[in-house]
Short mmCIF file of C-alpha atoms and ligand atoms in Angstrom, two decimals:
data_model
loop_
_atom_site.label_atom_id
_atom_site.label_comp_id
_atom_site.label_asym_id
_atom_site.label_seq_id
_atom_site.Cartn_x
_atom_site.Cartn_y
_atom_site.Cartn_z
CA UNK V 61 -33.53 208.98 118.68
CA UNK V 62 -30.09 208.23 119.75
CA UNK V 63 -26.87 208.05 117.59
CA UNK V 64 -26.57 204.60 117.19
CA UNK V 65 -30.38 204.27 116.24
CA UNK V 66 -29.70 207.51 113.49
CA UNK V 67 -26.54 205.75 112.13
CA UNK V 68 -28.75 201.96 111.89
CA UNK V 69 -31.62 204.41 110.29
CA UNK V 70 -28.39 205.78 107.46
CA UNK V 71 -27.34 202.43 106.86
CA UNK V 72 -30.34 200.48 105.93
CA UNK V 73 -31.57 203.02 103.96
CA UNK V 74 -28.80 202.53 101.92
CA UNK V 75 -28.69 199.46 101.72
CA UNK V 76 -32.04 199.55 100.17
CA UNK V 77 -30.21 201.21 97.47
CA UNK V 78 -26.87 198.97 97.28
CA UNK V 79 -29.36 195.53 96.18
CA UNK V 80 -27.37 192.49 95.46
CA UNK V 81 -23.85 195.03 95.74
CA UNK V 82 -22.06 193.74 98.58
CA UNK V 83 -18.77 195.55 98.84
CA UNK V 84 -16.25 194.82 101.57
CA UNK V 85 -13.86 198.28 100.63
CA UNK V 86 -15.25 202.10 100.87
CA UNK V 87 -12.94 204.84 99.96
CA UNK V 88 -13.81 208.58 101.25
CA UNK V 89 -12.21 211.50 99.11
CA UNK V 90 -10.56 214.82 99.63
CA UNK V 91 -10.91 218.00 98.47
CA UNK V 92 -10.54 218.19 94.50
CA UNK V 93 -10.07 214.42 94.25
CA UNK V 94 -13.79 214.00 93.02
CA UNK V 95 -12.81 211.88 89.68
CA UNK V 96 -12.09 208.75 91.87
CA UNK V 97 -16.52 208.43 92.28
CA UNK V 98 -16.40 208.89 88.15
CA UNK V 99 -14.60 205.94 88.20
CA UNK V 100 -17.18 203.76 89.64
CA UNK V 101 -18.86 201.48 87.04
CA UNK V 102 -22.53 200.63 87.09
CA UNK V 103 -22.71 203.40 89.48
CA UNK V 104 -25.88 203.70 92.23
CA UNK V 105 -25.72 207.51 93.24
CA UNK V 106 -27.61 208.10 96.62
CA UNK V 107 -27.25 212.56 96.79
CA UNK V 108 -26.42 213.09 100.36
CA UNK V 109 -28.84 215.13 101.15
CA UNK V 110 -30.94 212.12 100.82
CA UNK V 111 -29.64 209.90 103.16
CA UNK V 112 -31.43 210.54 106.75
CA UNK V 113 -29.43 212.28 109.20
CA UNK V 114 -26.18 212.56 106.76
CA UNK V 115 -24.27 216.13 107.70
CA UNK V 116 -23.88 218.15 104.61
CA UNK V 117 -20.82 219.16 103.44
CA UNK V 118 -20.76 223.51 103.32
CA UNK V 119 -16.80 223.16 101.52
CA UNK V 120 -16.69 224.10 97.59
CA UNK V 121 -15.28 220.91 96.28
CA UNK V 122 -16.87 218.93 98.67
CA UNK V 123 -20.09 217.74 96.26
CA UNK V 124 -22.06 215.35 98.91
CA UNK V 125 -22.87 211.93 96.76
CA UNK V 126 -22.24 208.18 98.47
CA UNK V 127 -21.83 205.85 95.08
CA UNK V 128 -21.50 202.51 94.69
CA UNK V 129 -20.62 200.37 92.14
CA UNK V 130 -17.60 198.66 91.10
CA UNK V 131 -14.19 199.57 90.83
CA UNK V 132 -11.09 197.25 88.68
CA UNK V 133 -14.45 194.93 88.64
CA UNK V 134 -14.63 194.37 92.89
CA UNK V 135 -17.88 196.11 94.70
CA UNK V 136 -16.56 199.19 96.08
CA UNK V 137 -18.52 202.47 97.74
CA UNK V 138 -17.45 205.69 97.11
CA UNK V 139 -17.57 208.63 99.45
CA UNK V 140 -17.67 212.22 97.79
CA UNK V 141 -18.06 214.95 100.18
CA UNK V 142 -16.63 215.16 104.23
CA UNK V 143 -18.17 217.13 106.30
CA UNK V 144 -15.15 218.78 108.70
CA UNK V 145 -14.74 219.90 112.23
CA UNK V 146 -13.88 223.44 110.79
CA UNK V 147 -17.39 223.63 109.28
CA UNK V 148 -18.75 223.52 112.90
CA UNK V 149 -20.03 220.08 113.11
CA UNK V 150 -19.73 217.68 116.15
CA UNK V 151 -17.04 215.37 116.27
CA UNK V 152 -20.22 212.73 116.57
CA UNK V 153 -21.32 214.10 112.89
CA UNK V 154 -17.87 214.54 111.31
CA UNK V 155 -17.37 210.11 111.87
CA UNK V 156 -21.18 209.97 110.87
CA UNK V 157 -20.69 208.45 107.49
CA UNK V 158 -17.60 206.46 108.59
CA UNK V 159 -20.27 204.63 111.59
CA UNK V 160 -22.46 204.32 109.11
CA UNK V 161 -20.16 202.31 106.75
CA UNK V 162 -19.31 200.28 109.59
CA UNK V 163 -22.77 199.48 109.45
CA UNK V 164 -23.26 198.92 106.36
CA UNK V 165 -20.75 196.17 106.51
CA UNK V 166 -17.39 197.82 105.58
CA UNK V 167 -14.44 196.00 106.19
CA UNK V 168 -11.49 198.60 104.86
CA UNK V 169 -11.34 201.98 103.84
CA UNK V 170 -9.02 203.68 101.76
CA UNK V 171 -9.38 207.72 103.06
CA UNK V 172 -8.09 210.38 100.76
CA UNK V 173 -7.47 213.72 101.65
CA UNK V 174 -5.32 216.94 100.04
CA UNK V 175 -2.24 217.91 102.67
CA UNK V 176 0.11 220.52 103.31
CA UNK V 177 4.25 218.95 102.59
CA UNK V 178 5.96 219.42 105.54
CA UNK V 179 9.15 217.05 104.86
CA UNK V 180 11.35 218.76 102.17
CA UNK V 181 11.78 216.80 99.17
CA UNK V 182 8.20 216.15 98.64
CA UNK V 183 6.42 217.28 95.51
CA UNK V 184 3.20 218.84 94.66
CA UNK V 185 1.10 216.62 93.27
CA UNK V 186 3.17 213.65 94.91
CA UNK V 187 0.48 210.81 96.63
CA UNK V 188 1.60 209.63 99.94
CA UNK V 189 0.39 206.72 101.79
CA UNK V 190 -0.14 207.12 105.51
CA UNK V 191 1.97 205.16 108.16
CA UNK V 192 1.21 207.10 111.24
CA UNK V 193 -0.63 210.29 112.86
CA UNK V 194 -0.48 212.94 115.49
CA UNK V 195 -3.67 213.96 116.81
CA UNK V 196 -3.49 217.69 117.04
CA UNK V 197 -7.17 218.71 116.45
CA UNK V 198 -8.15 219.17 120.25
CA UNK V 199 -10.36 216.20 120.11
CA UNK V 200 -11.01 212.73 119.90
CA UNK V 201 -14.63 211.17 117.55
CA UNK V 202 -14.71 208.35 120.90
CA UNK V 203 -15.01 211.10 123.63
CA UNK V 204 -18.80 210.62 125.16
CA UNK V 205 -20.48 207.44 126.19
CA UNK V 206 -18.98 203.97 124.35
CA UNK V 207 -21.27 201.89 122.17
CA UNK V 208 -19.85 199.06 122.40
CA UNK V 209 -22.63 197.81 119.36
CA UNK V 210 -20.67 200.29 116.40
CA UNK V 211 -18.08 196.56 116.98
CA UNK V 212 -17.76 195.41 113.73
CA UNK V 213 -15.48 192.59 114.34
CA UNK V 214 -15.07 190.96 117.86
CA UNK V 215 -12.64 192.53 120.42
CA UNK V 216 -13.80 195.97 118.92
CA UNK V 217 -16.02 198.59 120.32
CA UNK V 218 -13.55 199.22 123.16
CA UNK V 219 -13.94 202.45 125.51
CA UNK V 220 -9.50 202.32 124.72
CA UNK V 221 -9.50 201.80 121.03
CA UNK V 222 -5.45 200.38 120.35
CA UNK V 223 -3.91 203.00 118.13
CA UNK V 224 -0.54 200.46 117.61
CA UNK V 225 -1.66 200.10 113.93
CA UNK V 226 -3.56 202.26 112.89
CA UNK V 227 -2.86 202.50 108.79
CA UNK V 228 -2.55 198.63 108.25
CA UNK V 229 0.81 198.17 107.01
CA UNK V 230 -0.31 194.78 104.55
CA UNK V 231 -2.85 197.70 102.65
CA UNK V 232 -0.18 199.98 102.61
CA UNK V 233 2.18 197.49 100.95
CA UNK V 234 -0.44 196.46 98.43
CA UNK V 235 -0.53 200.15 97.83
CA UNK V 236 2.82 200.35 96.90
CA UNK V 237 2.93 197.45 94.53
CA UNK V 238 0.01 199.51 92.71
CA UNK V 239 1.83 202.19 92.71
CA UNK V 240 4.99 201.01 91.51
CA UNK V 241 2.63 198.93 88.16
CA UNK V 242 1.24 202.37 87.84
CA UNK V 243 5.01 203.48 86.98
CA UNK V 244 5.52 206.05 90.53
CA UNK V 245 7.12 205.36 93.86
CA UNK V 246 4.05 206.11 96.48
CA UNK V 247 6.20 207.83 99.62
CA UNK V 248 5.45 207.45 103.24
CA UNK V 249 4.23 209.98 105.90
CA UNK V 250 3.42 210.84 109.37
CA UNK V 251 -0.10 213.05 109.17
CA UNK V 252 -0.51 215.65 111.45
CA UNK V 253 -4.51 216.63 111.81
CA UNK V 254 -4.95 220.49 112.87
CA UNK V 255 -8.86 221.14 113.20
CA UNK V 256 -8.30 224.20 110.64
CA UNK V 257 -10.12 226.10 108.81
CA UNK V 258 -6.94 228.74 108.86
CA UNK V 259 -3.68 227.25 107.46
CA UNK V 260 -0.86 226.80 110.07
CA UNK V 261 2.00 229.61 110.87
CA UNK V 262 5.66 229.16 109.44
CA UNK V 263 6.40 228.74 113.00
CA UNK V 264 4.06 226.16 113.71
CA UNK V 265 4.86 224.03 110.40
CA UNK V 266 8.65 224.14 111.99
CA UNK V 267 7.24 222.62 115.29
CA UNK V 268 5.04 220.05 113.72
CA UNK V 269 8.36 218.97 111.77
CA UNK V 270 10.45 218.63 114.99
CA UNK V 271 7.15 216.36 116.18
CA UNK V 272 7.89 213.91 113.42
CA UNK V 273 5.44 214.85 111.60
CA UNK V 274 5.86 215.11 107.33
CA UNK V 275 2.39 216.03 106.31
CA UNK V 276 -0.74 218.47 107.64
CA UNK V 277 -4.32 218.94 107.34
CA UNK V 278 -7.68 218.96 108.60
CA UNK V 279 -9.09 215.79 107.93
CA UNK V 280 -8.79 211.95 108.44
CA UNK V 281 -8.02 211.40 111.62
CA UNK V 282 -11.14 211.66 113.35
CA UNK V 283 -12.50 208.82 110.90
CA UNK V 284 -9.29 206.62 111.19
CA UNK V 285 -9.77 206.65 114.95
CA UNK V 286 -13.62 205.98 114.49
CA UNK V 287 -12.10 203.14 111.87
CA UNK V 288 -9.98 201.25 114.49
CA UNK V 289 -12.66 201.48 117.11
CA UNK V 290 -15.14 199.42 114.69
CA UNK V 291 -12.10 197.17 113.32
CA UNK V 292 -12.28 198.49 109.99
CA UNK V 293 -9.07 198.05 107.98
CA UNK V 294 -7.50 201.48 107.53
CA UNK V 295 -5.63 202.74 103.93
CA UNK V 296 -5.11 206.64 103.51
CA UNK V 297 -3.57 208.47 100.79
CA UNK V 298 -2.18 212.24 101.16
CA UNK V 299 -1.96 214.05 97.76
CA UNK V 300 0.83 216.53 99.05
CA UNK V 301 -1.31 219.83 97.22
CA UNK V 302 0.96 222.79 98.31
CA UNK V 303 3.89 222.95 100.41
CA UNK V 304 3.28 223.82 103.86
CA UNK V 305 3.43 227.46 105.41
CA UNK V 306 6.73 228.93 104.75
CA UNK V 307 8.28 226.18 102.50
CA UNK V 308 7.28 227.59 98.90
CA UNK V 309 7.15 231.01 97.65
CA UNK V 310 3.39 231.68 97.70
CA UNK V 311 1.15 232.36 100.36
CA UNK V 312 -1.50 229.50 100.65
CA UNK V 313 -5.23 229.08 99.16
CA UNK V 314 -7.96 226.50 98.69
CA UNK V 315 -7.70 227.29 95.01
CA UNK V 316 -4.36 225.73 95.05
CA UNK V 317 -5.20 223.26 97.19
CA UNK V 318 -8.23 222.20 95.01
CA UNK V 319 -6.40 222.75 91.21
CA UNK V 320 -3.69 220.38 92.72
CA UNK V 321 -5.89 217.80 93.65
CA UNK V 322 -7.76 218.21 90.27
CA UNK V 323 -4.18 217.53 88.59
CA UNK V 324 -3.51 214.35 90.52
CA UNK V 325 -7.44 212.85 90.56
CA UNK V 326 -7.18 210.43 87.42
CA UNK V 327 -3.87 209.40 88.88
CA UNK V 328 -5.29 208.57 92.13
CA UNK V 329 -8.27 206.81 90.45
CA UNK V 330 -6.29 204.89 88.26
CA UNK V 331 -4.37 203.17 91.25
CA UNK V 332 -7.70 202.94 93.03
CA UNK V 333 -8.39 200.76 90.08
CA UNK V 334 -5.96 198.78 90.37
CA UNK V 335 -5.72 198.36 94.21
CA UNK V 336 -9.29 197.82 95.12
CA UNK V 337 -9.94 193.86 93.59
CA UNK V 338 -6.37 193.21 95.73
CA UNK V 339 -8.03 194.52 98.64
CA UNK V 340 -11.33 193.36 98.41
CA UNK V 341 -9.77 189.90 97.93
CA UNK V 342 -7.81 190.29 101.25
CA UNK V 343 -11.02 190.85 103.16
CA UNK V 344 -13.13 187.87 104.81
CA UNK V 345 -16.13 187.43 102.05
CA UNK V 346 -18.85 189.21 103.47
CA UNK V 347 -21.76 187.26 104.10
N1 HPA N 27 -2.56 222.73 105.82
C1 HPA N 27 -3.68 222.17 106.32
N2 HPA N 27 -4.55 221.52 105.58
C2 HPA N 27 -4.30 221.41 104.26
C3 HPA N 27 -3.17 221.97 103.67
C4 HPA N 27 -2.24 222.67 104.50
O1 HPA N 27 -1.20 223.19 104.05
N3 HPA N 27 -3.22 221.68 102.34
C5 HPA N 27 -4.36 220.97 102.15
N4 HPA N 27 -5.01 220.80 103.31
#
C-alpha cells in the first residue's frame, strides 16, 4: 500500500466518524497543552490507536486522541498527541496526521507547541505567535518522490513548495485581536526546529540567536512545511515554557517544560475559543 493510499485509508475512516461535522480549522497541540481538546463541545473522540496507520505518540504528555467537535460554536478538530522525529519516526510518519487532515478537507491549522525563549525579555508562560522559521532539523517532510494528489487547493502539490509565507500573516493578525480581547499582548517569533530529543548547548542557543532566531524546539516545522505544500492556511502558537540553555538559572527538564504548559493551557484554550469562529469564517465554506 503506498503512502498516499494509507493517508486516503486515515482520512475516510474518520470521516466516518466526523458525520454531518464539517470543519474547515484543525489545531494540533504541544506538550502539556492538552486542555485545548477539553474544550471541544459535543466532542467525537477517535483514540489514535484506532485510526489505521496513525504513528503513536511514545512522549509522556503526548495522550494520542483526534477530537472533533466545536469550538466558540465553529466545527473545529483537535489534535492531541505528535508523534516527533526524536521518537525515531520517519519524516513521512511525523506529517502523517497533518496529510491526513489535508485529506480530510482542512483548510487552516493552528499548531501549538511548548519552546525554549531564546530572545531576552520573553516570559515563561508568555504565548507567541509564529512569523517565521529556520529549518535546523537535518531534514525536510517533502524529501522522496512528490505526490502531486496531497494538492489541496490548485497550484499546490509542487516538488518546490514556496516558503515566502509560511505563518499567514491575516491568521496571525486575527490572533492578535484575540489576544488583545483576552486582555494579553500575543508577541512575535522566529522558530528555530532542532530534531532534539537533547536540549541545545549554551553555545548553540547563542548561535541560533545571532541566526535570528527568538524561539527553539523540536516540533512544527516539519508539519508547517507539509501545510504549505497542500495549501493549508498555517497559524502556530509557541508557549515560551523555560528559557533556553544558559538564559535562566536552572538546568532544563520536560517536567518544566510540561508544568509550564499545564499553567498556560486554559489560557491558550480560551483564545482558541475565541479565534476559531473568526477563522473558520475566513475560510471558503467547505463543500
Ligand atoms: N529546547 C528545545 N525544545 C523545547 C524547549 C527547549 O528549550 N522547550 C520546550 N521544547
Amino acid at each position: 500500500m503506498t503512502y498516499y493510499d494509507q493517508v486516503s485509508e486515515a482520512a475516510a475512516f474518520l470521516r466516518s466518524k466526523l458525520g454531518s461535522l464539517n470543519p474547515s480549522v484543525a489545531i494540533v497541540l504541544g506538550s502539556g497543552l492538552g486542555a485545548v481538546a477539553d474544550a471541544v463541545a459535543s466532542p467525537v473522540v477517535v483514540p489514535c490507536a484506532q485510526i489505521p496507520h496513525f504513528p503513536q505518540s511514545t512522549v509522556e504528555g503526548h495522550s494520542g486522541r483526534f477530537v472533533a467537535g466545536l469550538m466558540g460554536g465553529a466545527p473545529v478538530v483537535v489534535l492531541q498527541g505528535r508523534v516527533h522525529f526524536y521518537e525515531g519516526y520517519t519524516p513521512q510518519q511525523v506529517t502523517f496526521p497533518m496529510r491526513v487532515l489535508g485529506a480530510l478537507g482542512l483548510q487552516s491549522v493552528i499548531l501549538t507547541n511548548a519552546a525554549g525563549g531564546i530572545q531576552e525579555g520573553y516570559r515563561v508562560g508568555q504565548l507567541v505567535a509564529l512569523s517565521d522559521h529556520i529549518n535546523l532539523m537535518g531534514w525536510n517532510p517533502l524529501i522522496g518522490p512528490n505526490e502531486p494528489r496531497f494538492a489541496a487547493r490548485p497550484d499546490t502539490g509542487l516538488r518546490f513548495t514556496d516558503m515566502t509565507e509560511a505563518y499567514s500573516k491575516a491568521l496571525r493578525a486575527l490572533a492578535k485581536e484575540a489576544a488583545v480581547e483576552e486582555g494579553f499582548d500575543l508577541a512575535e517569533g522566529v522558530y528555530l526546529a532542532v530534531s532534539g530529543p537533547s536540549y541545545e548547548t549554551p553555545a548553540e542557543i547563542r548561535a541560533f540567536r545571532s541566526l535570528g532566531a527568538t524561539l527553539v524546539g523540536m516540533s512544527t516545522v516539519p508539519e508547517t512545511i507539509v501545510a504549505c505544500h497542500m495549501g493549508l492556511e498555517v497559524l502556530a502558537i509557541s508557549c515560551v515554557t523555560n528559557l533556553a540553555a544558559g538564559m535562566g538559572a536552572t538546568p532544563l527538564s520536560h517536567q518544566e517544560v510540561f508544568e509550564t504548559g499545564h499553567q498556560v493551557e486554559h489560557r491558550l484554550a480560551r483564545l482558541l475559543e475565541r479565534l476559531v469562529p473568526g477563522i473558520a469564517a475566513m475560510m471558503e465554506p467547505n463543500q
